[in-house]
Amino acid sequence: MSGLSQGAAPALELDDIQGTVLRRRPDDYHGVYLLYRIEDPAATKRSLSDVLPKITSAEDWERPRPFTLNIAFSYRGLARLGVPQDSLASFSEEFRVGMAARKEVLGDLGANDPSGWIPPLGGPDVHIGVMIIAGTLEGLREPVDTAGRLAGVKLVYRLDVGVPVTGREHFGFRDGISSPYLTGSADQPLPGQDAVQPGEFLFGHPDESGTPPKGPAPDVLGRNGCYLAFRQLHADVAGFRRYLHDNARSAEDEELLAAKIVGRWRSGAPLALAPDHDDPELGADPMRNNDFRYHDDPRGLCVPRGAHIRRANPRDGLTDSVVATGIHRVLRRGAAYGPLLPDGILEDDGAERGIIFVFMGASLSRQYEFVQQVWLNDGDFAGLGTERDPLVGNNDGTGVHTVPARPVRRRLTGLPRFVTVRGGEYCFLPGLTALKWLTTLPDPADDPSATRPSSRPEDDR
């Protein structure tokens, strides 16, 4: 339980918080991710003032809206806009050097190495990121036109996203079920949704320790903002299907193996509540499908300790208390891209498909990087040695996933890489007041974004 959870809920300035921080996307959606390079900072700031009224806040979320539009900036982008050097220096080291420079920490090695990322991801040209989600294709027209009014910029990347016709991500699983509840949000937590103090995700508010985390200076820049990790992940759907087919004893066993790898059946039903067979009704019920803990399953007989959802959110399954878990939680927003691979196809068709993950929090190192390095790409925390996450871990064909069972455990071996990093970047998602402040900055005398501070080994601990 968090240090402040017994007290009154903090008052959040919903009209100053960008909407994507507090509200997940709708189940049915179309979306666009746009990346820009700033070429004329003065023109960009003038046009940003015109775009500001269209940016979606977290206020009155229940009111029907045709689209959401939110905007973030890389370190180079903030520097190009003229953020003073002392303010730039107040951002965390990992944000300043960027995601590509943190490859050793993130496990972005081998096929995931930034040298193989899709340009411009990981390079110097990503300055502004615009995220747009709408309920219909027609609903995208206005926000895309609004983003097109940004001046002094060059569009360097566009990726269209949307929910597949199955309503599930490309591996076939219901997505977006588990996410922490930010205390003070206008809505109420769902059963099983752990409440976390807002300072874990937003600067200017108390975190789990009871005090606000150190954020970017000045306060007008940091308050109600957060760090954002943008990640494009290719899904080898055919490879996943082949692995299940080659290692299963029957068609029913394929589904069981898939569930043991993820921790849920494809319907979304958790193994913790449906250990023996799928329960689609449970999987579709938000009042039940996340309401479980691991205290009755210490050995992982229902949910393997190395299963994806148990790694990404160990809940009470660690030897430490739930408090230790709370300080490492992240807000996650996901979206699928690319065409579906038709059912039954076991060979890759060469199409680019996968998931865009957007992680938000007040600490890239303690939250996002910790989850990647310790919970997903290591096994020691769960007593599993060198085992990595069987679905999204950086496996290379020698991966192992232990499935406890009585009388004899089952061990999946030869796990290949099912998910490959196509690129990403660290950004800062400002509050709306901070966005307005950015438009008032004087232009820099030169281009301070030409270089980035080098990553020091001591910062990777």
Short mmCIF file of C-alpha atoms in Angstrom, two decimals:
data_model
loop_
_atom_site.label_atom_id
_atom_site.label_comp_id
_atom_site.label_asym_id
_atom_site.label_seq_id
_atom_site.Cartn_x
_atom_site.Cartn_y
_atom_site.Cartn_z
CA MET A 1 0.00 0.00 0.00
CA SER A 2 1.36 3.38 -0.90
CA GLY A 3 2.59 5.86 1.65
CA LEU A 4 -0.31 8.23 0.95
CA SER A 5 -3.07 5.82 0.07
CA GLN A 6 -4.87 6.25 3.40
CA GLY A 7 -5.16 10.03 3.03
CA ALA A 8 -7.38 12.21 0.94
CA ALA A 9 -6.99 11.89 -2.82
CA PRO A 10 -4.82 14.66 -4.26
CA ALA A 11 -6.43 17.31 -6.39
CA LEU A 12 -5.24 16.98 -9.98
CA GLU A 13 -5.31 19.87 -12.44
CA LEU A 14 -7.08 17.90 -15.14
CA ASP A 15 -7.30 20.90 -17.48
CA ASP A 16 -3.49 21.17 -17.46
CA ILE A 17 -2.64 17.48 -17.95
CA GLN A 18 -2.45 16.06 -21.45
CA GLY A 19 -5.25 13.55 -21.82
CA THR A 20 -3.23 10.48 -22.79
CA VAL A 21 -1.63 10.39 -19.32
CA LEU A 22 -4.86 9.63 -17.49
CA ARG A 23 -7.12 8.07 -20.10
CA ARG A 24 -6.55 5.00 -22.21
CA ARG A 25 -7.58 4.91 -25.83
CA PRO A 26 -11.04 3.56 -26.79
CA ASP A 27 -11.41 -0.11 -27.66
CA ASP A 28 -12.30 0.78 -31.26
CA TYR A 29 -9.89 3.31 -32.68
CA HIS A 30 -7.89 4.63 -35.58
CA GLY A 31 -4.71 6.57 -34.97
CA VAL A 32 -1.63 8.25 -36.36
CA TYR A 33 1.82 8.85 -34.90
CA LEU A 34 3.68 11.77 -36.51
CA LEU A 35 7.34 12.67 -35.93
CA TYR A 36 8.78 16.04 -36.93
CA ARG A 37 12.15 17.70 -37.20
CA ILE A 38 12.26 21.40 -36.24
CA GLU A 39 13.90 23.45 -38.98
CA ASP A 40 12.74 26.97 -38.03
CA PRO A 41 12.22 27.22 -34.24
CA ALA A 42 10.61 30.69 -34.37
CA ALA A 43 8.02 29.56 -36.91
CA THR A 44 7.39 26.37 -34.95
CA LYS A 45 6.68 28.27 -31.73
CA ARG A 46 4.32 30.68 -33.48
CA SER A 47 2.36 27.84 -35.03
CA LEU A 48 2.37 25.84 -31.80
CA SER A 49 0.38 28.67 -30.23
CA ASP A 50 -2.30 28.09 -32.87
CA VAL A 51 -2.33 24.33 -32.28
CA LEU A 52 -2.55 24.56 -28.48
CA PRO A 53 -6.37 24.93 -28.28
CA LYS A 54 -6.77 21.58 -30.08
CA ILE A 55 -4.53 19.59 -27.71
CA THR A 56 -6.59 17.24 -25.58
CA SER A 57 -6.54 17.62 -21.81
CA ALA A 58 -7.77 15.15 -19.18
CA GLU A 59 -10.69 17.38 -18.24
CA ASP A 60 -14.30 16.26 -18.82
CA TRP A 61 -13.18 13.00 -20.38
CA GLU A 62 -16.70 11.62 -20.22
CA ARG A 63 -17.77 14.27 -22.74
CA PRO A 64 -17.93 12.70 -26.21
CA ARG A 65 -15.03 13.79 -28.40
CA PRO A 66 -14.23 12.82 -31.98
CA PHE A 67 -10.47 12.63 -31.43
CA THR A 68 -7.57 13.11 -29.02
CA LEU A 69 -4.38 14.95 -29.94
CA ASN A 70 -1.29 15.08 -27.72
CA ILE A 71 2.26 16.30 -28.27
CA ALA A 72 5.70 15.47 -26.84
CA PHE A 73 9.30 16.61 -27.40
CA SER A 74 12.71 14.96 -27.45
CA TYR A 75 15.72 16.52 -25.74
CA ARG A 76 16.89 17.86 -29.09
CA GLY A 77 13.43 19.25 -29.74
CA LEU A 78 13.37 21.18 -26.47
CA ALA A 79 16.85 22.49 -27.19
CA ARG A 80 15.79 23.63 -30.67
CA LEU A 81 12.87 25.54 -29.16
CA GLY A 82 15.27 27.48 -26.97
CA VAL A 83 14.83 25.86 -23.55
CA PRO A 84 17.66 27.41 -21.46
CA GLN A 85 20.73 25.32 -20.82
CA ASP A 86 20.18 25.17 -17.06
CA SER A 87 16.69 23.82 -17.68
CA LEU A 88 17.97 21.26 -20.19
CA ALA A 89 20.52 20.13 -17.61
CA SER A 90 17.73 19.56 -15.06
CA PHE A 91 16.29 16.69 -17.11
CA SER A 92 17.46 13.16 -16.30
CA GLU A 93 20.59 11.80 -17.91
CA GLU A 94 18.77 9.00 -19.71
CA PHE A 95 16.36 11.49 -21.31
CA ARG A 96 19.20 13.76 -22.40
CA VAL A 97 21.23 11.02 -24.07
CA GLY A 98 18.20 9.32 -25.63
CA MET A 99 16.91 5.77 -25.94
CA ALA A 100 19.48 4.55 -28.46
CA ALA A 101 22.35 5.44 -26.11
CA ARG A 102 20.75 3.32 -23.38
CA LYS A 103 20.84 0.10 -25.41
CA GLU A 104 22.95 -1.82 -22.87
CA VAL A 105 20.47 -1.06 -20.08
CA LEU A 106 17.42 -1.81 -22.23
CA GLY A 107 18.82 -5.00 -23.71
CA ASP A 108 18.66 -3.57 -27.22
CA LEU A 109 21.39 -5.84 -28.53
CA GLY A 110 21.67 -8.21 -31.45
CA ALA A 111 18.67 -7.82 -33.77
CA ASN A 112 17.36 -5.08 -31.45
CA ASP A 113 20.46 -2.90 -31.75
CA PRO A 114 19.76 0.73 -32.68
CA SER A 115 22.06 0.37 -35.69
CA GLY A 116 19.23 -1.57 -37.32
CA TRP A 117 16.35 0.71 -36.35
CA ILE A 118 14.07 2.26 -38.97
CA PRO A 119 15.20 5.83 -39.73
CA PRO A 120 14.73 8.37 -38.27
CA LEU A 121 14.07 6.45 -35.03
CA GLY A 122 17.04 6.72 -32.69
CA GLY A 123 18.63 9.45 -34.82
CA PRO A 124 19.01 13.22 -34.47
CA ASP A 125 15.94 14.23 -36.49
CA VAL A 126 13.16 13.32 -34.05
CA HIS A 127 12.21 16.55 -32.29
CA ILE A 128 8.40 16.52 -31.93
CA GLY A 129 5.99 13.61 -31.60
CA VAL A 130 2.26 14.00 -32.21
CA MET A 131 -0.14 11.26 -31.10
CA ILE A 132 -3.64 11.20 -32.57
CA ILE A 133 -6.44 8.74 -31.79
CA ALA A 134 -10.00 8.87 -33.19
CA GLY A 135 -13.01 6.60 -33.15
CA THR A 136 -13.34 6.62 -36.95
CA LEU A 137 -11.13 7.17 -39.97
CA GLU A 138 -13.10 10.32 -40.73
CA GLY A 139 -12.38 11.51 -37.20
CA LEU A 140 -8.66 11.61 -38.00
CA ARG A 141 -9.10 14.30 -40.63
CA GLU A 142 -9.36 17.32 -38.31
CA PRO A 143 -6.49 16.48 -35.92
CA VAL A 144 -4.17 15.49 -38.79
CA ASP A 145 -4.98 18.80 -40.49
CA THR A 146 -4.30 20.55 -37.17
CA ALA A 147 -0.89 18.88 -36.87
CA GLY A 148 -0.26 19.90 -40.46
CA ARG A 149 -0.52 23.52 -39.36
CA LEU A 150 2.75 23.21 -37.46
CA ALA A 151 5.18 25.46 -39.31
CA GLY A 152 8.95 25.43 -39.49
CA VAL A 153 9.01 21.64 -39.26
CA LYS A 154 9.55 18.70 -41.57
CA LEU A 155 7.52 15.50 -41.23
CA VAL A 156 10.11 12.71 -40.93
CA TYR A 157 7.93 9.75 -39.97
CA ARG A 158 4.29 8.68 -40.02
CA LEU A 159 2.82 5.46 -38.70
CA ASP A 160 -0.87 4.62 -38.94
CA VAL A 161 -2.33 2.46 -36.18
CA GLY A 162 -5.70 0.92 -35.45
CA VAL A 163 -7.44 -1.93 -33.74
CA PRO A 164 -7.40 -5.15 -35.81
CA VAL A 165 -10.78 -6.53 -36.85
CA THR A 166 -10.35 -9.20 -34.17
CA GLY A 167 -10.20 -6.53 -31.46
CA ARG A 168 -6.92 -8.06 -30.26
CA GLU A 169 -3.23 -7.47 -30.83
CA HIS A 170 -1.35 -9.41 -33.52
CA PHE A 171 -0.46 -12.43 -31.38
CA GLY A 172 -4.18 -12.80 -30.74
CA PHE A 173 -4.45 -11.59 -27.13
CA ARG A 174 -6.85 -9.02 -25.68
CA ASP A 175 -4.68 -6.02 -24.84
CA GLY A 176 -4.74 -3.09 -22.43
CA ILE A 177 -6.33 -4.88 -19.46
CA SER A 178 -3.93 -4.11 -16.62
CA SER A 179 -2.85 -0.57 -15.82
CA PRO A 180 -2.34 1.24 -12.51
CA TYR A 181 -4.95 3.66 -11.22
CA LEU A 182 -3.59 7.16 -10.73
CA THR A 183 -4.92 8.39 -7.40
CA GLY A 184 -6.98 11.53 -7.89
CA SER A 185 -8.22 10.63 -11.36
CA ALA A 186 -11.80 11.61 -12.08
CA ASP A 187 -12.90 8.01 -12.59
CA GLN A 188 -12.81 5.12 -10.09
CA PRO A 189 -10.39 2.18 -10.03
CA LEU A 190 -11.57 -1.12 -11.41
CA PRO A 191 -11.43 -4.23 -9.20
CA GLY A 192 -7.82 -5.37 -8.93
CA GLN A 193 -6.42 -2.10 -10.24
CA ASP A 194 -3.69 -0.93 -7.86
CA ALA A 195 -3.80 2.73 -6.82
CA VAL A 196 -0.51 4.59 -7.25
CA GLN A 197 0.23 8.15 -6.18
CA PRO A 198 0.20 10.69 -9.05
CA GLY A 199 3.80 11.79 -8.44
CA GLU A 200 4.94 8.43 -9.78
CA PHE A 201 3.70 9.65 -13.16
CA LEU A 202 3.31 13.45 -13.02
CA PHE A 203 5.80 16.03 -11.80
CA GLY A 204 4.61 18.46 -9.15
CA HIS A 205 2.66 15.87 -7.13
CA PRO A 206 3.58 13.51 -4.24
CA ASP A 207 4.83 10.07 -5.21
CA GLU A 208 4.77 6.84 -3.20
CA SER A 209 7.29 8.28 -0.74
CA GLY A 210 4.95 11.16 0.07
CA THR A 211 7.05 13.87 -1.57
CA PRO A 212 7.11 15.19 -5.14
CA PRO A 213 9.92 13.75 -7.30
CA LYS A 214 12.59 16.05 -8.65
CA GLY A 215 11.42 17.25 -12.02
CA PRO A 216 12.60 19.55 -14.79
CA ALA A 217 13.18 23.21 -13.90
CA PRO A 218 11.62 25.69 -13.80
CA ASP A 219 8.42 24.45 -12.18
CA VAL A 220 6.30 25.89 -14.99
CA LEU A 221 8.07 23.51 -17.38
CA GLY A 222 7.90 20.39 -15.24
CA ARG A 223 4.55 20.59 -13.48
CA ASN A 224 1.93 18.14 -14.79
CA GLY A 225 4.41 16.74 -17.30
CA CYS A 226 6.05 13.32 -17.50
CA TYR A 227 8.65 11.35 -19.39
CA LEU A 228 7.45 9.26 -22.31
CA ALA A 229 9.15 6.29 -23.94
CA PHE A 230 8.02 5.66 -27.51
CA ARG A 231 8.74 2.15 -28.79
CA GLN A 232 7.93 0.48 -32.11
CA LEU A 233 7.98 -3.32 -31.85
CA HIS A 234 7.70 -5.76 -34.77
CA ALA A 235 5.74 -8.94 -34.02
CA ASP A 236 6.87 -12.22 -35.57
CA VAL A 237 3.39 -13.73 -35.55
CA ALA A 238 4.28 -16.61 -37.84
CA GLY A 239 7.26 -17.49 -35.65
CA PHE A 240 5.09 -17.48 -32.54
CA ARG A 241 2.54 -19.76 -34.21
CA ARG A 242 5.25 -22.14 -35.42
CA TYR A 243 6.80 -22.37 -31.98
CA LEU A 244 3.47 -23.25 -30.40
CA HIS A 245 2.70 -25.76 -33.16
CA ASP A 246 6.10 -27.45 -32.89
CA ASN A 247 6.08 -27.70 -29.08
CA ALA A 248 2.45 -28.49 -28.33
CA ARG A 249 0.95 -31.94 -27.91
CA SER A 250 -2.39 -30.99 -29.45
CA ALA A 251 -4.38 -28.01 -30.71
CA GLU A 252 -5.75 -27.51 -27.19
CA ASP A 253 -2.23 -27.65 -25.81
CA GLU A 254 -1.17 -24.88 -28.21
CA GLU A 255 -3.64 -22.56 -26.52
CA LEU A 256 -2.45 -23.65 -23.08
CA LEU A 257 1.20 -23.01 -24.01
CA ALA A 258 0.28 -19.58 -25.35
CA ALA A 259 -1.50 -18.82 -22.07
CA LYS A 260 1.47 -20.09 -20.02
CA ILE A 261 3.79 -17.80 -21.98
CA VAL A 262 1.61 -14.71 -21.49
CA GLY A 263 -0.20 -15.46 -18.23
CA ARG A 264 -3.64 -14.98 -19.80
CA TRP A 265 -5.71 -16.87 -22.32
CA ARG A 266 -6.10 -15.05 -25.61
CA SER A 267 -9.58 -13.93 -24.52
CA GLY A 268 -7.97 -11.95 -21.68
CA ALA A 269 -9.04 -14.41 -18.98
CA PRO A 270 -6.15 -14.63 -16.45
CA LEU A 271 -4.69 -18.01 -15.60
CA ALA A 272 -4.89 -16.93 -11.95
CA LEU A 273 -8.70 -17.17 -12.18
CA ALA A 274 -9.08 -19.69 -15.03
CA PRO A 275 -6.07 -22.03 -14.69
CA ASP A 276 -7.44 -25.04 -16.57
CA HIS A 277 -9.45 -23.68 -19.49
CA ASP A 278 -10.32 -20.42 -21.22
CA ASP A 279 -13.26 -18.35 -20.04
CA PRO A 280 -14.07 -15.70 -22.70
CA GLU A 281 -16.85 -14.21 -20.57
CA LEU A 282 -14.36 -13.61 -17.77
CA GLY A 283 -11.82 -12.22 -20.21
CA ALA A 284 -14.27 -9.63 -21.50
CA ASP A 285 -15.45 -8.50 -18.05
CA PRO A 286 -13.46 -5.48 -16.76
CA MET A 287 -14.97 -5.98 -13.32
CA ARG A 288 -13.30 -9.39 -13.00
CA ASN A 289 -10.49 -9.90 -15.53
CA ASN A 290 -7.86 -8.03 -13.53
CA ASP A 291 -8.98 -8.79 -9.97
CA PHE A 292 -6.36 -11.26 -8.77
CA ARG A 293 -3.10 -11.61 -6.88
CA TYR A 294 -0.36 -14.22 -6.80
CA HIS A 295 -0.21 -14.96 -3.05
CA ASP A 296 -1.95 -18.32 -3.53
CA ASP A 297 0.37 -19.29 -6.40
CA PRO A 298 3.94 -18.85 -5.07
CA ARG A 299 5.38 -21.65 -7.22
CA GLY A 300 3.67 -20.49 -10.39
CA LEU A 301 1.54 -23.58 -10.87
CA CYS A 302 -1.26 -21.41 -12.29
CA VAL A 303 0.70 -18.45 -13.64
CA PRO A 304 4.38 -19.27 -14.28
CA ARG A 305 6.66 -16.84 -12.45
CA GLY A 306 8.30 -16.02 -15.80
CA ALA A 307 5.04 -15.41 -17.70
CA HIS A 308 4.81 -12.05 -19.43
CA ILE A 309 2.10 -10.45 -17.30
CA ARG A 310 3.70 -11.68 -14.05
CA ARG A 311 6.98 -10.08 -15.06
CA ALA A 312 5.47 -6.80 -16.29
CA ASN A 313 3.46 -6.47 -13.04
CA PRO A 314 4.54 -8.91 -10.30
CA ARG A 315 1.75 -7.60 -8.02
CA ASP A 316 2.27 -9.33 -4.65
CA GLY A 317 4.34 -12.14 -6.15
CA LEU A 318 7.71 -10.81 -5.00
CA THR A 319 9.30 -11.43 -1.63
CA ASP A 320 9.06 -7.68 -0.97
CA SER A 321 5.75 -5.90 -0.38
CA VAL A 322 3.43 -4.39 -2.94
CA VAL A 323 5.08 -1.02 -2.18
CA ALA A 324 8.22 -2.21 -3.95
CA THR A 325 6.12 -2.96 -6.99
CA GLY A 326 4.33 0.39 -6.98
CA ILE A 327 7.46 2.47 -7.44
CA HIS A 328 8.25 0.60 -10.66
CA ARG A 329 4.82 0.78 -12.30
CA VAL A 330 4.40 2.60 -15.61
CA LEU A 331 1.41 3.94 -17.47
CA ARG A 332 1.22 2.16 -20.81
CA ARG A 333 -0.66 3.04 -23.95
CA GLY A 334 -0.51 0.61 -26.86
CA ALA A 335 -1.67 0.55 -30.45
CA ALA A 336 -1.38 -2.04 -33.20
CA TYR A 337 -0.01 -1.35 -36.66
CA GLY A 338 0.21 -3.34 -39.87
CA PRO A 339 -2.07 -5.96 -41.46
CA LEU A 340 -3.18 -9.12 -39.70
CA LEU A 341 -1.50 -12.37 -40.66
CA PRO A 342 -4.39 -14.63 -41.74
CA ASP A 343 -5.35 -17.44 -39.38
CA GLY A 344 -3.46 -20.68 -39.86
CA ILE A 345 -0.51 -19.16 -41.73
CA LEU A 346 2.79 -20.37 -40.28
CA GLU A 347 5.19 -18.62 -42.66
CA ASP A 348 5.98 -14.92 -42.52
CA ASP A 349 4.55 -12.87 -45.39
CA GLY A 350 7.12 -10.08 -45.13
CA ALA A 351 4.62 -7.45 -43.92
CA GLU A 352 5.56 -5.02 -41.18
CA ARG A 353 3.19 -5.49 -38.22
CA GLY A 354 3.40 -5.07 -34.51
CA ILE A 355 2.70 -2.81 -31.58
CA ILE A 356 3.48 0.77 -30.65
CA PHE A 357 4.11 1.01 -26.92
CA VAL A 358 4.05 4.35 -25.16
CA PHE A 359 5.26 4.30 -21.54
CA MET A 360 4.78 7.27 -19.24
CA GLY A 361 6.20 8.02 -15.81
CA ALA A 362 8.25 10.38 -13.66
CA SER A 363 11.44 8.30 -13.91
CA LEU A 364 12.73 6.62 -17.05
CA SER A 365 15.40 4.76 -15.10
CA ARG A 366 13.38 3.62 -12.06
CA GLN A 367 10.27 2.76 -14.00
CA TYR A 368 10.62 2.02 -17.71
CA GLU A 369 14.29 0.98 -17.76
CA PHE A 370 13.96 -1.03 -14.55
CA VAL A 371 11.04 -3.02 -15.95
CA GLN A 372 12.94 -3.65 -19.19
CA GLN A 373 16.25 -4.57 -17.56
CA VAL A 374 15.19 -6.42 -14.41
CA TRP A 375 11.68 -7.74 -14.86
CA LEU A 376 11.60 -8.51 -18.61
CA ASN A 377 15.19 -9.31 -19.57
CA ASP A 378 16.40 -10.99 -16.37
CA GLY A 379 15.16 -13.85 -14.23
CA ASP A 380 17.00 -13.41 -10.96
CA PHE A 381 14.25 -11.35 -9.35
CA ALA A 382 11.89 -14.32 -9.70
CA GLY A 383 14.46 -17.04 -8.99
CA LEU A 384 14.67 -17.96 -12.68
CA GLY A 385 18.34 -17.29 -13.35
CA THR A 386 18.99 -16.19 -16.93
CA GLU A 387 15.45 -16.75 -18.22
CA ARG A 388 13.96 -13.77 -20.05
CA ASP A 389 10.40 -12.78 -20.82
CA PRO A 390 9.25 -15.55 -23.20
CA LEU A 391 7.18 -13.19 -25.37
CA VAL A 392 8.98 -9.82 -25.51
CA GLY A 393 12.41 -10.65 -24.06
CA ASN A 394 15.55 -10.35 -26.16
CA ASN A 395 15.72 -14.10 -26.85
CA ASP A 396 17.99 -15.50 -29.56
CA GLY A 397 16.88 -19.07 -30.14
CA THR A 398 18.34 -20.37 -26.88
CA GLY A 399 15.68 -18.95 -24.55
CA VAL A 400 14.01 -21.02 -21.85
CA HIS A 401 10.63 -20.70 -20.14
CA THR A 402 9.86 -22.83 -17.10
CA VAL A 403 6.24 -23.94 -16.65
CA PRO A 404 5.76 -25.42 -13.15
CA ALA A 405 3.45 -28.43 -12.98
CA ARG A 406 2.76 -31.50 -10.87
CA PRO A 407 4.27 -34.02 -10.81
CA VAL A 408 6.89 -32.78 -13.30
CA ARG A 409 7.50 -29.26 -14.53
CA ARG A 410 7.52 -28.44 -18.21
CA ARG A 411 10.36 -26.48 -19.76
CA LEU A 412 10.06 -24.70 -23.09
CA THR A 413 13.45 -24.42 -24.75
CA GLY A 414 14.89 -22.86 -27.89
CA LEU A 415 12.76 -19.72 -27.55
CA PRO A 416 13.39 -17.42 -30.52
CA ARG A 417 12.85 -13.67 -30.61
CA PHE A 418 9.16 -13.03 -31.17
CA VAL A 419 9.42 -9.25 -30.83
CA THR A 420 12.06 -7.08 -32.51
CA VAL A 421 12.65 -3.42 -31.71
CA ARG A 422 12.23 -1.26 -34.80
CA GLY A 423 13.09 1.95 -32.97
CA GLY A 424 12.09 4.40 -30.33
CA GLU A 425 12.89 7.59 -28.46
CA TYR A 426 12.64 9.20 -25.05
CA CYS A 427 10.39 12.26 -24.96
CA PHE A 428 8.92 14.70 -22.49
CA LEU A 429 5.14 15.20 -22.43
CA PRO A 430 4.57 18.68 -20.97
CA GLY A 431 1.50 20.03 -19.23
CA LEU A 432 -0.56 22.53 -21.21
CA THR A 433 0.80 25.51 -19.25
CA ALA A 434 4.31 24.30 -20.03
CA LEU A 435 3.41 24.07 -23.73
CA LYS A 436 2.34 27.69 -23.68
CA TRP A 437 5.58 28.62 -21.87
CA LEU A 438 7.61 26.94 -24.60
CA THR A 439 6.04 29.21 -27.20
CA THR A 440 7.34 32.29 -25.34
CA LEU A 441 11.01 31.31 -25.29
CA PRO A 442 13.55 33.41 -27.18
CA ASP A 443 15.25 31.65 -30.04
CA PRO A 444 18.63 30.06 -29.25
CA ALA A 445 21.72 31.80 -30.62
CA ASP A 446 22.92 28.54 -32.14
CA ASP A 447 21.77 24.94 -32.46
CA PRO A 448 22.39 23.22 -29.10
CA SER A 449 20.73 20.05 -30.38
CA ALA A 450 23.64 19.20 -32.64
CA THR A 451 25.23 17.18 -29.88
CA ARG A 452 23.98 15.26 -26.90
CA PRO A 453 25.71 14.64 -23.57
CA SER A 454 27.55 11.34 -23.65
CA SER A 455 26.22 8.49 -21.55
CA ARG A 456 28.54 7.74 -18.66
CA PRO A 457 28.93 4.12 -17.46
CA GLU A 458 28.06 5.10 -13.88
CA ASP A 459 24.62 6.28 -15.05
CA ASP A 460 23.72 2.78 -16.23
CA ARG A 461 23.53 1.28 -12.79
#
